[in-house]
N, CA, C and O atoms as CSV, one atom per row, in Angstrom:
chain,resi,resn,atom,element,x,y,z
A,1,UNK,N,N,132.366,154.193,101.187
A,1,UNK,CA,C,131.273,154.481,100.289
A,1,UNK,C,C,130.306,155.406,100.989
A,1,UNK,O,O,130.071,155.262,102.188
A,2,UNK,N,N,129.744,156.347,100.269
A,2,UNK,CA,C,128.820,157.303,100.888
A,2,UNK,C,C,127.466,156.667,101.184
A,2,UNK,O,O,126.972,155.840,100.417
A,3,UNK,N,N,126.888,157.058,102.285
A,3,UNK,CA,C,125.570,156.579,102.679
A,3,UNK,C,C,124.664,157.791,102.850
A,3,UNK,O,O,125.024,158.744,103.542
A,4,UNK,N,N,123.518,157.759,102.237
A,4,UNK,CA,C,122.551,158.840,102.368
A,4,UNK,C,C,121.365,158.337,103.171
A,4,UNK,O,O,120.776,157.302,102.857
A,5,UNK,N,N,121.029,159.079,104.203
A,5,UNK,CA,C,119.888,158.725,105.041
A,5,UNK,C,C,118.913,159.887,104.999
A,5,UNK,O,O,119.274,161.020,105.320
A,6,UNK,N,N,117.695,159.612,104.608
A,6,UNK,CA,C,116.673,160.649,104.579
A,6,UNK,C,C,115.964,160.664,105.934
A,6,UNK,O,O,115.440,159.645,106.384
A,7,UNK,N,N,115.957,161.812,106.563
A,7,UNK,CA,C,115.340,161.964,107.869
A,7,UNK,C,C,114.012,162.682,107.689
A,7,UNK,O,O,113.959,163.788,107.151
A,8,UNK,N,N,112.939,162.043,108.146
A,8,UNK,CA,C,111.611,162.629,107.994
A,8,UNK,C,C,111.336,163.709,109.037
A,8,UNK,O,O,110.602,164.662,108.774
A,9,UNK,N,N,111.927,163.555,110.218
A,9,UNK,CA,C,111.720,164.538,111.270
A,9,UNK,C,C,112.912,164.511,112.210
A,9,UNK,O,O,113.750,163.612,112.142
A,10,UNK,N,N,112.981,165.491,113.077
A,10,UNK,CA,C,114.052,165.520,114.063
A,10,UNK,C,C,113.470,165.883,115.413
A,10,UNK,O,O,112.419,166.518,115.506
A,11,UNK,N,N,114.166,165.472,116.452
A,11,UNK,CA,C,113.760,165.784,117.819
A,11,UNK,C,C,114.767,166.761,118.411
A,11,UNK,O,O,115.960,166.688,118.116
A,12,UNK,N,N,114.291,167.659,119.233
A,12,UNK,CA,C,115.136,168.640,119.894
A,12,UNK,C,C,115.018,168.441,121.391
A,12,UNK,O,O,113.930,168.192,121.909
A,13,UNK,N,N,116.129,168.550,122.078
A,13,UNK,CA,C,116.157,168.348,123.525
A,13,UNK,C,C,116.839,169.530,124.192
A,13,UNK,O,O,117.754,170.137,123.636
A,14,UNK,N,N,116.376,169.845,125.396
A,14,UNK,CA,C,117.022,170.886,126.187
A,14,UNK,C,C,118.246,170.274,126.855
A,14,UNK,O,O,118.145,169.259,127.544
A,15,UNK,N,N,119.408,170.899,126.645
A,15,UNK,CA,C,120.657,170.408,127.210
A,15,UNK,C,C,121.243,171.495,128.097
A,15,UNK,O,O,121.274,172.667,127.723
A,16,UNK,N,N,121.714,171.090,129.291
A,16,UNK,CA,C,122.289,172.025,130.250
A,16,UNK,C,C,123.699,171.559,130.575
A,16,UNK,O,O,123.916,170.387,130.881
A,17,UNK,N,N,124.660,172.479,130.507
A,17,UNK,CA,C,126.046,172.151,130.833
A,17,UNK,C,C,126.602,173.218,131.762
A,17,UNK,O,O,126.202,174.380,131.700
A,18,UNK,N,N,127.527,172.812,132.621
A,18,UNK,CA,C,128.135,173.719,133.588
A,18,UNK,C,C,129.651,173.611,133.521
A,18,UNK,O,O,130.187,172.614,133.037
A,19,UNK,N,N,130.333,174.629,134.002
A,19,UNK,CA,C,131.786,174.592,134.167
A,19,UNK,C,C,132.543,174.404,132.874
A,19,UNK,O,O,132.228,175.024,131.858
A,20,UNK,N,N,133.571,173.520,132.919
A,20,UNK,CA,C,134.421,173.288,131.752
A,20,UNK,C,C,133.637,172.715,130.580
A,20,UNK,O,O,133.929,173.020,129.424
A,21,UNK,N,N,132.649,171.891,130.877
A,21,UNK,CA,C,131.820,171.323,129.812
A,21,UNK,C,C,131.079,172.426,129.075
A,21,UNK,O,O,130.972,172.386,127.849
A,22,UNK,N,N,130.572,173.399,129.794
A,22,UNK,CA,C,129.880,174.527,129.156
A,22,UNK,C,C,130.839,175.333,128.286
A,22,UNK,O,O,130.451,175.806,127.217
A,23,UNK,N,N,132.087,175.497,128.729
A,23,UNK,CA,C,133.042,176.264,127.928
A,23,UNK,C,C,133.415,175.506,126.650
A,23,UNK,O,O,133.725,176.139,125.641
A,24,UNK,N,N,133.393,174.169,126.665
A,24,UNK,CA,C,133.616,173.397,125.441
A,24,UNK,C,C,132.525,173.717,124.435
A,24,UNK,O,O,132.811,173.948,123.260
A,25,UNK,N,N,131.277,173.734,124.886
A,25,UNK,CA,C,130.172,174.083,123.989
A,25,UNK,C,C,130.334,175.500,123.454
A,25,UNK,O,O,130.162,175.739,122.259
A,26,UNK,N,N,130.660,176.420,124.321
A,26,UNK,CA,C,130.787,177.820,123.923
A,26,UNK,C,C,131.895,178.019,122.892
A,26,UNK,O,O,131.719,178.764,121.928
A,27,UNK,N,N,133.028,177.360,123.089
A,27,UNK,CA,C,134.203,177.614,122.256
A,27,UNK,C,C,134.313,176.735,121.016
A,27,UNK,O,O,134.903,177.163,120.024
A,28,UNK,N,N,133.767,175.521,121.037
A,28,UNK,CA,C,134.044,174.575,119.962
A,28,UNK,C,C,132.825,174.016,119.228
A,28,UNK,O,O,132.971,173.492,118.124
A,29,UNK,N,N,131.647,174.113,119.802
A,29,UNK,CA,C,130.462,173.523,119.188
A,29,UNK,C,C,129.627,174.623,118.562
A,29,UNK,O,O,129.356,175.651,119.183
A,30,UNK,N,N,129.222,174.387,117.316
A,30,UNK,CA,C,128.361,175.350,116.637
A,30,UNK,C,C,127.143,174.605,116.097
A,30,UNK,O,O,127.099,173.375,116.118
A,31,UNK,N,N,126.173,175.346,115.621
A,31,UNK,CA,C,124.972,174.724,115.074
A,31,UNK,C,C,125.361,173.776,113.955
A,31,UNK,O,O,126.125,174.142,113.062
A,32,UNK,N,N,124.840,172.566,114.000
A,32,UNK,CA,C,125.137,171.564,112.990
A,32,UNK,C,C,126.294,170.652,113.352
A,32,UNK,O,O,126.569,169.688,112.637
A,33,UNK,N,N,126.986,170.945,114.469
A,33,UNK,CA,C,128.085,170.092,114.902
A,33,UNK,C,C,127.556,168.740,115.362
A,33,UNK,O,O,126.449,168.629,115.889
A,34,UNK,N,N,128.378,167.717,115.149
A,34,UNK,CA,C,128.042,166.386,115.640
A,34,UNK,C,C,128.755,166.184,116.963
A,34,UNK,O,O,129.976,166.316,117.049
A,35,UNK,N,N,127.984,165.862,117.996
A,35,UNK,CA,C,128.551,165.641,119.322
A,35,UNK,C,C,127.939,164.400,119.953
A,35,UNK,O,O,126.812,164.016,119.640
A,36,UNK,N,N,128.698,163.783,120.842
A,36,UNK,CA,C,128.184,162.677,121.663
A,36,UNK,C,C,128.124,163.209,123.080
A,36,UNK,O,O,129.120,163.698,123.613
A,37,UNK,N,N,126.960,163.112,123.684
A,37,UNK,CA,C,126.754,163.652,125.022
A,37,UNK,C,C,126.413,162.519,125.974
A,37,UNK,O,O,125.532,161.707,125.692
A,38,UNK,N,N,127.110,162.465,127.101
A,38,UNK,CA,C,126.754,161.579,128.199
A,38,UNK,C,C,126.209,162.455,129.309
A,38,UNK,O,O,126.812,163.469,129.661
A,39,UNK,N,N,125.072,162.069,129.859
A,39,UNK,CA,C,124.469,162.874,130.906
A,39,UNK,C,C,123.306,162.159,131.553
A,39,UNK,O,O,123.098,160.961,131.358
A,40,UNK,N,N,122.561,162.911,132.318
A,40,UNK,CA,C,121.397,162.336,132.999
A,40,UNK,C,C,120.211,163.291,132.853
A,40,UNK,O,O,120.375,164.495,132.655
A,41,UNK,N,N,119.026,162.719,132.955
A,41,UNK,CA,C,117.801,163.512,132.845
A,41,UNK,C,C,117.467,164.151,134.183
A,41,UNK,O,O,117.628,163.545,135.242
A,42,UNK,N,N,117.006,165.373,134.108
A,42,UNK,CA,C,116.574,166.087,135.308
A,42,UNK,C,C,115.277,166.809,134.972
A,42,UNK,O,O,115.203,167.524,133.973
A,43,UNK,N,N,114.273,166.628,135.789
A,43,UNK,CA,C,112.997,167.317,135.617
A,43,UNK,C,C,112.865,168.350,136.723
A,43,UNK,O,O,113.103,168.067,137.897
A,44,UNK,N,N,112.485,169.543,136.322
A,44,UNK,CA,C,112.286,170.610,137.303
A,44,UNK,C,C,110.949,171.281,137.062
A,44,UNK,O,O,110.364,171.179,135.983
A,45,UNK,N,N,110.485,171.962,138.079
A,45,UNK,CA,C,109.195,172.642,138.027
A,45,UNK,C,C,109.423,174.128,138.264
A,45,UNK,O,O,110.279,174.521,139.057
A,46,UNK,N,N,108.644,174.949,137.564
A,46,UNK,CA,C,108.679,176.381,137.811
A,46,UNK,C,C,107.289,176.958,137.563
A,46,UNK,O,O,106.426,176.300,136.982
A,47,UNK,N,N,107.087,178.185,138.007
A,47,UNK,CA,C,105.823,178.900,137.807
A,47,UNK,C,C,106.080,179.993,136.773
A,47,UNK,O,O,106.959,180.834,136.964
A,48,UNK,N,N,105.314,179.985,135.675
A,48,UNK,CA,C,105.519,180.983,134.625
A,48,UNK,C,C,104.881,182.318,135.009
A,48,UNK,O,O,104.302,182.455,136.086
A,49,UNK,N,N,104.997,183.305,134.106
A,49,UNK,CA,C,104.506,184.648,134.416
A,49,UNK,C,C,102.993,184.705,134.578
A,49,UNK,O,O,102.476,185.649,135.176
A,50,UNK,N,N,102.269,183.708,134.055
A,50,UNK,CA,C,100.815,183.633,134.232
A,50,UNK,C,C,100.432,182.764,135.419
A,50,UNK,O,O,99.272,182.385,135.577
A,51,UNK,N,N,101.417,182.452,136.251
A,51,UNK,CA,C,101.248,181.654,137.472
A,51,UNK,C,C,100.764,180.239,137.198
A,51,UNK,O,O,100.032,179.663,138.002
A,52,UNK,N,N,101.174,179.672,136.051
A,52,UNK,CA,C,100.905,178.265,135.747
A,52,UNK,C,C,102.120,177.434,136.124
A,52,UNK,O,O,103.258,177.846,135.896
A,53,UNK,N,N,101.878,176.270,136.697
A,53,UNK,CA,C,102.978,175.362,136.995
A,53,UNK,C,C,103.459,174.721,135.701
A,53,UNK,O,O,102.658,174.210,134.919
A,54,UNK,N,N,104.764,174.750,135.480
A,54,UNK,CA,C,105.368,174.168,134.283
A,54,UNK,C,C,106.427,173.153,134.707
A,54,UNK,O,O,107.093,173.317,135.729
A,55,UNK,N,N,106.563,172.115,133.910
A,55,UNK,CA,C,107.585,171.108,134.137
A,55,UNK,C,C,108.492,171.057,132.914
A,55,UNK,O,O,108.018,171.105,131.779
A,56,UNK,N,N,109.793,170.959,133.149
A,56,UNK,CA,C,110.781,170.888,132.077
A,56,UNK,C,C,111.703,169.712,132.363
A,56,UNK,O,O,112.183,169.544,133.484
A,57,UNK,N,N,111.945,168.900,131.340
A,57,UNK,CA,C,112.923,167.827,131.458
A,57,UNK,C,C,114.117,168.197,130.597
A,57,UNK,O,O,113.975,168.508,129.414
A,58,UNK,N,N,115.310,168.161,131.211
A,58,UNK,CA,C,116.536,168.561,130.535
A,58,UNK,C,C,117.573,167.453,130.643
A,58,UNK,O,O,117.519,166.620,131.548
A,59,UNK,N,N,118.510,167.455,129.716
A,59,UNK,CA,C,119.660,166.570,129.812
A,59,UNK,C,C,120.788,167.381,130.436
A,59,UNK,O,O,121.238,168.371,129.858
A,60,UNK,N,N,121.247,166.966,131.614
A,60,UNK,CA,C,122.377,167.621,132.265
A,60,UNK,C,C,123.635,166.891,131.799
A,60,UNK,O,O,123.791,165.695,132.044
A,61,UNK,N,N,124.523,167.608,131.133
A,61,UNK,CA,C,125.690,167.014,130.491
A,61,UNK,C,C,126.756,166.680,131.525
A,61,UNK,O,O,127.149,167.519,132.336
A,62,UNK,N,N,127.219,165.418,131.475
A,62,UNK,CA,C,128.357,164.995,132.290
A,62,UNK,C,C,129.648,165.068,131.479
A,62,UNK,O,O,130.693,165.454,132.003
A,63,UNK,N,N,129.575,164.696,130.195
A,63,UNK,CA,C,130.752,164.786,129.316
A,63,UNK,C,C,130.279,164.952,127.880
A,63,UNK,O,O,129.159,164.585,127.525
A,64,UNK,N,N,131.171,165.521,127.060
A,64,UNK,CA,C,130.854,165.754,125.652
A,64,UNK,C,C,132.057,165.354,124.809
A,64,UNK,O,O,133.201,165.595,125.193
A,65,UNK,N,N,131.791,164.738,123.654
A,65,UNK,CA,C,132.816,164.380,122.701
A,65,UNK,C,C,132.427,164.992,121.369
A,65,UNK,O,O,131.347,164.710,120.850
A,66,UNK,N,N,133.293,165.826,120.808
A,66,UNK,CA,C,133.013,166.455,119.528
A,66,UNK,C,C,133.393,165.478,118.424
A,66,UNK,O,O,134.527,165.001,118.378
A,67,UNK,N,N,132.444,165.177,117.529
A,67,UNK,CA,C,132.639,164.171,116.487
A,67,UNK,C,C,132.950,164.771,115.130
A,67,UNK,O,O,133.226,164.028,114.188
A,68,UNK,N,N,132.917,166.092,114.994
A,68,UNK,CA,C,133.215,166.747,113.716
A,68,UNK,C,C,134.673,166.518,113.335
A,68,UNK,O,O,135.546,166.417,114.197
A,69,UNK,N,N,134.916,166.440,112.050
A,69,UNK,CA,C,136.287,166.352,111.559
A,69,UNK,C,C,136.928,167.727,111.596
A,69,UNK,O,O,136.252,168.740,111.417
A,70,UNK,N,N,138.224,167.759,111.825
A,70,UNK,CA,C,138.967,169.025,111.839
A,70,UNK,C,C,139.147,169.495,110.405
A,70,UNK,O,O,139.577,168.730,109.542
A,71,UNK,N,N,138.814,170.767,110.153
A,71,UNK,CA,C,138.961,171.351,108.815
A,71,UNK,C,C,140.415,171.735,108.588
A,71,UNK,O,O,141.011,172.410,109.427
A,72,UNK,N,N,141.000,171.312,107.457
A,72,UNK,CA,C,142.365,171.706,107.099
A,72,UNK,C,C,142.313,172.987,106.294
A,72,UNK,O,O,141.442,173.154,105.440
A,73,UNK,N,N,143.247,173.901,106.563
A,73,UNK,CA,C,143.278,175.191,105.855
A,73,UNK,C,C,143.933,175.054,104.503
A,73,UNK,O,O,144.047,176.037,103.770
């Protein structure tokens, strides 16, 4: 049976992937895809062009599972 869920807002997170995991994102994941990501949080600091200290927290991907259904032609 179909279930409809109304979402009032959404959250966006910075995700970082390397190596084979990054190539999975590049080749198979598109905007709107459903994925399950396992990873860990990493906070880093940098100095912006106005010489202000900035902090960024990112999810570093350890593994990804694509949850989208395969489209039949």
